PDB file of C-alpha atoms in Angstrom:
ATOM      1  CA  MET A   1      55.921 176.758  34.218  1.00  0.00           C
ATOM      2  CA  ASP A   2      56.526 175.411  37.575  1.00  0.00           C
ATOM      3  CA  ILE A   3      53.713 175.329  40.178  1.00  0.00           C
ATOM      4  CA  GLN A   4      55.296 175.954  43.512  1.00  0.00           C
ATOM      5  CA  GLU A   5      52.327 175.884  45.543  1.00  0.00           C
ATOM      6  CA  ILE A   6      48.565 175.916  45.507  1.00  0.00           C
ATOM      7  CA  ILE A   7      46.489 177.111  48.412  1.00  0.00           C
ATOM      8  CA  ILE A   8      42.867 175.924  48.439  1.00  0.00           C
ATOM      9  CA  GLN A   9      40.004 175.900  50.975  1.00  0.00           C
ATOM     10  CA  THR A  10      38.270 173.093  52.676  1.00  0.00           C
ATOM     11  CA  ASN A  11      35.459 173.045  55.249  1.00  0.00           C
ATOM     12  CA  LYS A  12      36.782 169.850  56.685  1.00  0.00           C
ATOM     13  CA  LEU A  13      40.354 170.630  57.646  1.00  0.00           C
ATOM     14  CA  SER A  14      40.917 167.826  60.162  1.00  0.00           C
ATOM     15  CA  GLU A  15      39.413 165.178  57.829  1.00  0.00           C
ATOM     16  CA  THR A  16      41.534 166.467  55.150  1.00  0.00           C
ATOM     17  CA  ARG A  17      44.661 166.314  57.195  1.00  0.00           C
ATOM     18  CA  ALA A  18      43.928 162.699  57.821  1.00  0.00           C
ATOM     19  CA  PHE A  19      43.116 161.903  54.388  1.00  0.00           C
ATOM     20  CA  TYR A  20      46.394 163.277  52.847  1.00  0.00           C
ATOM     21  CA  SER A  21      48.509 161.980  55.591  1.00  0.00           C
ATOM     22  CA  GLN A  22      47.029 158.624  56.427  1.00  0.00           C
ATOM     23  CA  VAL A  23      45.316 157.469  53.315  1.00  0.00           C
ATOM     24  CA  LEU A  24      47.811 158.963  50.599  1.00  0.00           C
ATOM     25  CA  GLY A  25      50.800 159.034  52.920  1.00  0.00           C
ATOM     26  CA  MET A  26      51.902 162.528  51.980  1.00  0.00           C
ATOM     27  CA  ASP A  27      54.451 164.052  54.106  1.00  0.00           C
ATOM     28  CA  SER A  28      53.205 167.153  56.256  1.00  0.00           C
ATOM     29  CA  LEU A  29      55.295 170.164  55.832  1.00  0.00           C
ATOM     30  CA  LYS A  30      53.522 172.700  57.994  1.00  0.00           C
ATOM     31  CA  GLU A  31      50.652 172.431  60.312  1.00  0.00           C
ATOM     32  CA  MET A  32      48.859 175.362  61.855  1.00  0.00           C
ATOM     33  CA  GLU A  33      45.405 175.851  63.612  1.00  0.00           C
ATOM     34  CA  HIS A  34      43.671 176.690  60.328  1.00  0.00           C
ATOM     35  CA  SER A  35      45.825 175.239  57.689  1.00  0.00           C
ATOM     36  CA  VAL A  36      47.985 172.250  56.685  1.00  0.00           C
ATOM     37  CA  SER A  37      50.658 171.923  53.831  1.00  0.00           C
ATOM     38  CA  PHE A  38      51.735 168.711  52.164  1.00  0.00           C
ATOM     39  CA  ALA A  39      54.750 168.017  49.991  1.00  0.00           C
ATOM     40  CA  ALA A  40      53.861 167.014  46.561  1.00  0.00           C
ATOM     41  CA  GLY A  41      57.465 166.474  45.058  1.00  0.00           C
ATOM     42  CA  SER A  42      58.976 169.925  44.200  1.00  0.00           C
ATOM     43  CA  SER A  43      55.498 171.603  44.932  1.00  0.00           C
ATOM     44  CA  MET A  44      53.439 172.372  48.137  1.00  0.00           C
ATOM     45  CA  LEU A  45      49.810 171.666  48.445  1.00  0.00           C
ATOM     46  CA  THR A  46      48.160 173.705  51.167  1.00  0.00           C
ATOM     47  CA  PHE A  47      44.697 173.533  52.577  1.00  0.00           C
ATOM     48  CA  GLN A  48      43.080 176.451  54.594  1.00  0.00           C
ATOM     49  CA  GLN A  49      39.975 176.238  56.601  1.00  0.00           C
ATOM     50  CA  GLY A  50      37.199 178.013  54.960  1.00  0.00           C
ATOM     51  CA  ASN A  51      33.598 178.888  55.682  1.00  0.00           C
ATOM     52  CA  SER A  52      31.979 175.768  57.314  1.00  0.00           C
ATOM     53  CA  SER A  53      28.808 176.345  55.263  1.00  0.00           C
ATOM     54  CA  VAL A  54      30.587 176.342  51.868  1.00  0.00           C
ATOM     55  CA  HIS A  55      31.812 173.103  50.329  1.00  0.00           C
ATOM     56  CA  PRO A  56      34.527 174.057  47.847  1.00  0.00           C
ATOM     57  CA  THR A  57      35.761 171.595  45.203  1.00  0.00           C
ATOM     58  CA  TYR A  58      38.764 171.990  42.851  1.00  0.00           C
ATOM     59  CA  HIS A  59      40.656 169.982  40.260  1.00  0.00           C
ATOM     60  CA  PHE A  60      44.408 169.512  40.301  1.00  0.00           C
ATOM     61  CA  ALA A  61      46.925 167.015  38.973  1.00  0.00           C
ATOM     62  CA  PHE A  62      50.227 165.573  40.019  1.00  0.00           C
ATOM     63  CA  ASN A  63      52.965 164.544  37.619  1.00  0.00           C
ATOM     64  CA  ILE A  64      54.290 161.139  38.260  1.00  0.00           C
ATOM     65  CA  PRO A  65      57.016 159.056  36.708  1.00  0.00           C
ATOM     66  CA  GLU A  66      56.144 158.426  33.137  1.00  0.00           C
ATOM     67  CA  ASN A  67      56.425 154.566  33.318  1.00  0.00           C
ATOM     68  CA  GLN A  68      54.386 154.188  36.522  1.00  0.00           C
ATOM     69  CA  ILE A  69      50.761 154.576  35.683  1.00  0.00           C
ATOM     70  CA  GLN A  70      50.034 150.848  36.228  1.00  0.00           C
ATOM     71  CA  ASN A  71      52.236 151.010  39.554  1.00  0.00           C
ATOM     72  CA  ALA A  72      49.978 153.965  40.664  1.00  0.00           C
ATOM     73  CA  ILE A  73      46.889 151.943  40.007  1.00  0.00           C
ATOM     74  CA  HIS A  74      48.223 149.015  42.047  1.00  0.00           C
ATOM     75  CA  TRP A  75      49.131 151.546  44.866  1.00  0.00           C
ATOM     76  CA  ALA A  76      45.740 153.073  44.864  1.00  0.00           C
ATOM     77  CA  HIS A  77      43.951 149.905  45.353  1.00  0.00           C
ATOM     78  CA  GLY A  78      42.393 149.772  48.826  1.00  0.00           C
ATOM     79  CA  LYS A  79      43.201 153.503  49.266  1.00  0.00           C
ATOM     80  CA  VAL A  80      40.826 155.313  46.927  1.00  0.00           C
ATOM     81  CA  GLU A  81      38.276 154.345  44.168  1.00  0.00           C
ATOM     82  CA  LEU A  82      39.607 155.331  40.824  1.00  0.00           C
ATOM     83  CA  LEU A  83      37.102 156.952  38.649  1.00  0.00           C
ATOM     84  CA  PRO A  84      35.921 155.165  35.357  1.00  0.00           C
ATOM     85  CA  VAL A  85      37.113 156.974  32.359  1.00  0.00           C
ATOM     86  CA  THR A  86      35.331 154.564  29.816  1.00  0.00           C
ATOM     87  CA  ALA A  87      33.232 151.526  30.457  1.00  0.00           C
ATOM     88  CA  ASN A  88      36.280 149.308  30.500  1.00  0.00           C
ATOM     89  CA  SER A  89      39.071 151.455  31.843  1.00  0.00           C
ATOM     90  CA  ASN A  90      40.167 153.835  34.557  1.00  0.00           C
ATOM     91  CA  ILE A  91      43.066 155.161  32.335  1.00  0.00           C
ATOM     92  CA  ALA A  92      42.785 158.115  30.219  1.00  0.00           C
ATOM     93  CA  ASP A  93      44.837 157.960  27.133  1.00  0.00           C
ATOM     94  CA  TYR A  94      45.696 161.532  26.074  1.00  0.00           C
ATOM     95  CA  GLN A  95      47.316 160.733  22.780  1.00  0.00           C
ATOM     96  CA  SER A  96      48.000 164.325  21.738  1.00  0.00           C
ATOM     97  CA  TRP A  97      49.544 165.039  24.944  1.00  0.00           C
ATOM     98  CA  ASN A  98      51.485 161.793  24.988  1.00  0.00           C
ATOM     99  CA  ALA A  99      50.325 161.007  28.479  1.00  0.00           C
ATOM    100  CA  HIS A 100      48.108 158.628  30.442  1.00  0.00           C
ATOM    101  CA  ALA A 101      46.196 159.543  33.682  1.00  0.00           C
ATOM    102  CA  ILE A 102      44.031 158.074  36.407  1.00  0.00           C
ATOM    103  CA  TYR A 103      41.672 160.020  38.525  1.00  0.00           C
ATOM    104  CA  PHE A 104      40.011 159.882  42.073  1.00  0.00           C
ATOM    105  CA  THR A 105      38.495 162.128  44.489  1.00  0.00           C
ATOM    106  CA  ASP A 106      39.542 163.125  48.006  1.00  0.00           C
ATOM    107  CA  ASN A 107      37.483 163.541  51.166  1.00  0.00           C
ATOM    108  CA  ASN A 108      36.214 166.980  49.921  1.00  0.00           C
ATOM    109  CA  GLY A 109      35.052 165.817  46.567  1.00  0.00           C
ATOM    110  CA  ASN A 110      38.137 167.533  44.921  1.00  0.00           C
ATOM    111  CA  VAL A 111      39.064 165.793  41.635  1.00  0.00           C
ATOM    112  CA  LEU A 112      42.696 164.575  41.658  1.00  0.00           C
ATOM    113  CA  GLU A 113      44.714 163.257  38.938  1.00  0.00           C
ATOM    114  CA  PHE A 114      48.010 161.262  38.596  1.00  0.00           C
ATOM    115  CA  ILE A 115      49.354 161.978  35.183  1.00  0.00           C
ATOM    116  CA  ALA A 116      52.305 160.137  33.445  1.00  0.00           C
ATOM    117  CA  ARG A 117      53.690 162.482  30.827  1.00  0.00           C
ATOM    118  CA  HIS A 118      55.891 160.303  28.584  1.00  0.00           C
ATOM    119  CA  ASP A 119      57.762 163.386  27.030  1.00  0.00           C
ATOM    120  CA  LEU A 120      59.328 164.318  30.372  1.00  0.00           C
ATOM    121  CA  LYS A 121      61.425 161.085  30.288  1.00  0.00           C
ATOM    122  CA  ASN A 122      61.225 160.803  34.093  1.00  0.00           C
ATOM    123  CA  ALA A 123      61.002 157.075  34.462  1.00  0.00           C
ATOM    124  CA  SER A 124      61.801 155.720  37.870  1.00  0.00           C
ATOM    125  CA  ALA A 125      62.545 152.180  38.986  1.00  0.00           C
ATOM    126  CA  THR A 126      61.530 152.912  42.676  1.00  0.00           C
ATOM    127  CA  ALA A 127      58.346 151.481  44.149  1.00  0.00           C
ATOM    128  CA  PHE A 128      55.430 153.897  43.654  1.00  0.00           C
ATOM    129  CA  THR A 129      54.222 155.730  46.827  1.00  0.00           C
ATOM    130  CA  ALA A 130      53.203 159.416  47.326  1.00  0.00           C
ATOM    131  CA  ALA A 131      56.873 160.133  47.477  1.00  0.00           C
ATOM    132  CA  ALA A 132      57.050 159.331  43.780  1.00  0.00           C
ATOM    133  CA  ILE A 133      55.073 162.501  43.000  1.00  0.00           C
ATOM    134  CA  ASN A 134      57.107 164.815  40.936  1.00  0.00           C
ATOM    135  CA  CYS A 135      55.067 168.020  41.405  1.00  0.00           C
ATOM    136  CA  ILE A 136      51.611 169.538  41.112  1.00  0.00           C
ATOM    137  CA  SER A 137      51.240 169.942  37.387  1.00  0.00           C
ATOM    138  CA  GLU A 138      47.707 171.369  36.911  1.00  0.00           C
ATOM    139  CA  ILE A 139      45.269 173.451  38.752  1.00  0.00           C
ATOM    140  CA  GLY A 140      41.852 174.100  37.264  1.00  0.00           C
ATOM    141  CA  LEU A 141      40.789 177.818  37.070  1.00  0.00           C
ATOM    142  CA  VAL A 142      36.983 178.607  36.531  1.00  0.00           C
ATOM    143  CA  THR A 143      35.693 181.471  34.625  1.00  0.00           C
ATOM    144  CA  GLU A 144      32.468 182.777  32.889  1.00  0.00           C
ATOM    145  CA  ASP A 145      34.722 183.945  29.892  1.00  0.00           C
ATOM    146  CA  VAL A 146      37.482 181.518  29.061  1.00  0.00           C
ATOM    147  CA  PRO A 147      38.829 183.445  25.934  1.00  0.00           C
ATOM    148  CA  THR A 148      38.973 186.715  27.696  1.00  0.00           C
ATOM    149  CA  PHE A 149      40.385 185.436  31.001  1.00  0.00           C
ATOM    150  CA  THR A 150      42.935 183.368  28.995  1.00  0.00           C
ATOM    151  CA  ASP A 151      44.179 186.393  27.302  1.00  0.00           C
ATOM    152  CA  GLN A 152      44.396 188.468  30.573  1.00  0.00           C
ATOM    153  CA  LEU A 153      46.525 185.681  32.062  1.00  0.00           C
ATOM    154  CA  MET A 154      48.804 185.539  29.076  1.00  0.00           C
ATOM    155  CA  THR A 155      49.308 189.376  29.052  1.00  0.00           C
ATOM    156  CA  ALA A 156      49.562 189.845  32.733  1.00  0.00           C
ATOM    157  CA  TYR A 157      52.113 186.975  33.613  1.00  0.00           C
ATOM    158  CA  GLY A 158      53.683 186.170  30.292  1.00  0.00           C
ATOM    159  CA  LEU A 159      52.142 182.716  29.948  1.00  0.00           C
ATOM    160  CA  THR A 160      51.671 180.960  26.596  1.00  0.00           C
ATOM    161  CA  LEU A 161      49.115 178.324  25.380  1.00  0.00           C
ATOM    162  CA  PHE A 162      50.014 174.761  25.963  1.00  0.00           C
ATOM    163  CA  SER A 163      51.426 173.501  22.527  1.00  0.00           C
ATOM    164  CA  LYS A 164      49.697 170.324  22.771  1.00  0.00           C
ATOM    165  CA  GLN A 165      46.268 171.616  23.354  1.00  0.00           C
ATOM    166  CA  PRO A 166      44.195 173.471  20.782  1.00  0.00           C
ATOM    167  CA  ARG A 167      42.430 176.440  22.233  1.00  0.00           C
ATOM    168  CA  GLN A 168      38.610 176.088  22.686  1.00  0.00           C
ATOM    169  CA  LYS A 169      35.866 178.462  23.545  1.00  0.00           C
ATOM    170  CA  ASN A 170      35.145 176.676  26.870  1.00  0.00           C
ATOM    171  CA  PHE A 171      38.673 175.142  27.521  1.00  0.00           C
ATOM    172  CA  ALA A 172      42.203 176.355  27.460  1.00  0.00           C
ATOM    173  CA  ALA A 173      45.513 175.280  28.815  1.00  0.00           C
ATOM    174  CA  LEU A 174      48.478 177.641  29.654  1.00  0.00           C
ATOM    175  CA  GLY A 175      51.929 176.489  30.399  1.00  0.00           C
ATOM    176  CA  ASP A 176      53.791 173.285  29.634  1.00  0.00           C
ATOM    177  CA  ASP A 177      54.158 169.585  30.725  1.00  0.00           C
ATOM    178  CA  HIS A 178      55.707 170.758  34.065  1.00  0.00           C
ATOM    179  CA  GLY A 179      52.783 172.984  34.938  1.00  0.00           C
ATOM    180  CA  LEU A 180      49.476 174.021  33.407  1.00  0.00           C
ATOM    181  CA  PHE A 181      46.435 176.269  34.233  1.00  0.00           C
ATOM    182  CA  ILE A 182      43.372 174.304  33.050  1.00  0.00           C
ATOM    183  CA  ILE A 183      40.933 177.048  32.222  1.00  0.00           C
ATOM    184  CA  VAL A 184      37.267 175.957  31.864  1.00  0.00           C
ATOM    185  CA  GLY A 185      33.847 177.644  31.812  1.00  0.00           C
ATOM    186  CA  ALA A 186      31.644 177.719  34.820  1.00  0.00           C
ATOM    187  CA  GLU A 187      29.507 174.657  35.387  1.00  0.00           C
ATOM    188  CA  ARG A 188      31.541 172.666  32.862  1.00  0.00           C
ATOM    189  CA  CYS A 189      31.975 169.223  34.612  1.00  0.00           C
ATOM    190  CA  TRP A 190      35.384 168.264  35.750  1.00  0.00           C
ATOM    191  CA  TYR A 191      36.610 165.228  33.631  1.00  0.00           C
ATOM    192  CA  PRO A 192      35.768 162.491  34.053  1.00  0.00           C
ATOM    193  CA  THR A 193      33.017 163.361  36.528  1.00  0.00           C
ATOM    194  CA  ASN A 194      29.741 164.905  36.835  1.00  0.00           C
ATOM    195  CA  ILE A 195      31.029 167.459  39.390  1.00  0.00           C
ATOM    196  CA  PRO A 196      30.290 170.984  37.871  1.00  0.00           C
ATOM    197  CA  SER A 197      33.212 173.323  37.863  1.00  0.00           C
ATOM    198  CA  LYS A 198      32.602 176.404  40.277  1.00  0.00           C
ATOM    199  CA  ARG A 199      34.761 179.360  41.348  1.00  0.00           C
ATOM    200  CA  PHE A 200      36.185 179.054  44.744  1.00  0.00           C
ATOM    201  CA  PRO A 201      39.058 181.099  46.506  1.00  0.00           C
ATOM    202  CA  LEU A 202      42.467 179.856  45.340  1.00  0.00           C
ATOM    203  CA  LYS A 203      46.044 181.068  45.421  1.00  0.00           C
ATOM    204  CA  VAL A 204      48.863 179.784  43.186  1.00  0.00           C
ATOM    205  CA  VAL A 205      52.598 180.476  43.313  1.00  0.00           C
ATOM    206  CA  ILE A 206      54.229 179.898  40.054  1.00  0.00           C
ATOM    207  CA  GLY A 207      57.645 179.852  38.698  1.00  0.00           C
ATOM    208  CA  ASN A 208      57.972 181.085  35.144  1.00  0.00           C
ATOM    209  CA  ASP A 209      61.515 181.960  33.703  1.00  0.00           C
ATOM    210  CA  ALA A 210      62.982 181.671  37.174  1.00  0.00           C
ATOM    211  CA  THR A 211      60.626 184.363  38.600  1.00  0.00           C
ATOM    212  CA  ASN A 212      58.086 183.384  41.251  1.00  0.00           C
ATOM    213  CA  GLN A 213      54.695 185.102  40.934  1.00  0.00           C
ATOM    214  CA  VAL A 214      51.641 184.887  43.263  1.00  0.00           C
ATOM    215  CA  LEU A 215      48.193 184.651  41.590  1.00  0.00           C
ATOM    216  CA  GLU A 216      45.008 185.062  43.784  1.00  0.00           C
ATOM    217  CA  PHE A 217      41.630 184.206  42.505  1.00  0.00           C
ATOM    218  CA  ASN A 218      38.389 184.902  44.465  1.00  0.00           C
TER     219      ASN A 218
END
């Protein structure tokens, strides 16, 4: 599954524009009065101005070259504060996924992830920058009933369970190494933080078997 675009909300559009362009160095693709879109490899990350009294937070991940997790850590130094995964490390070692990841938050408190998936064999010798991002590879979806919601998405959109992640009562993953829906129960904290998962408006454009589909969640 390819995630073509995610459209999420912020109540701090100007600050968000500055964070992604000036701090992370991501290229702006579209700028309008109430929205801004950034290039994330083959994907597009779009923020829309939401209700100023609501502070939405999301989780999403970017695939990076599988050999560049240490390069990404070096690049992040002085830009963002990496979140601790253990007492001694900022790197998550997902052995069953054959992947390593690092996490940080943006100006909105969104939980961002850079993940190096070694089975993709997408190593790069180019210096790591935001331009090294391959795509948006995960978006978190929050629900009150993970099993039912997971079944509904599988039936409606022809999605399949991620082969590397056993299905759980409060957690499921749909898709593959290129793109995943991370489905979690409401109030389950986004790993590796104490930020509770909550439902906020979200639109996702996916490509599955060469067919683009738009999913909208309110």
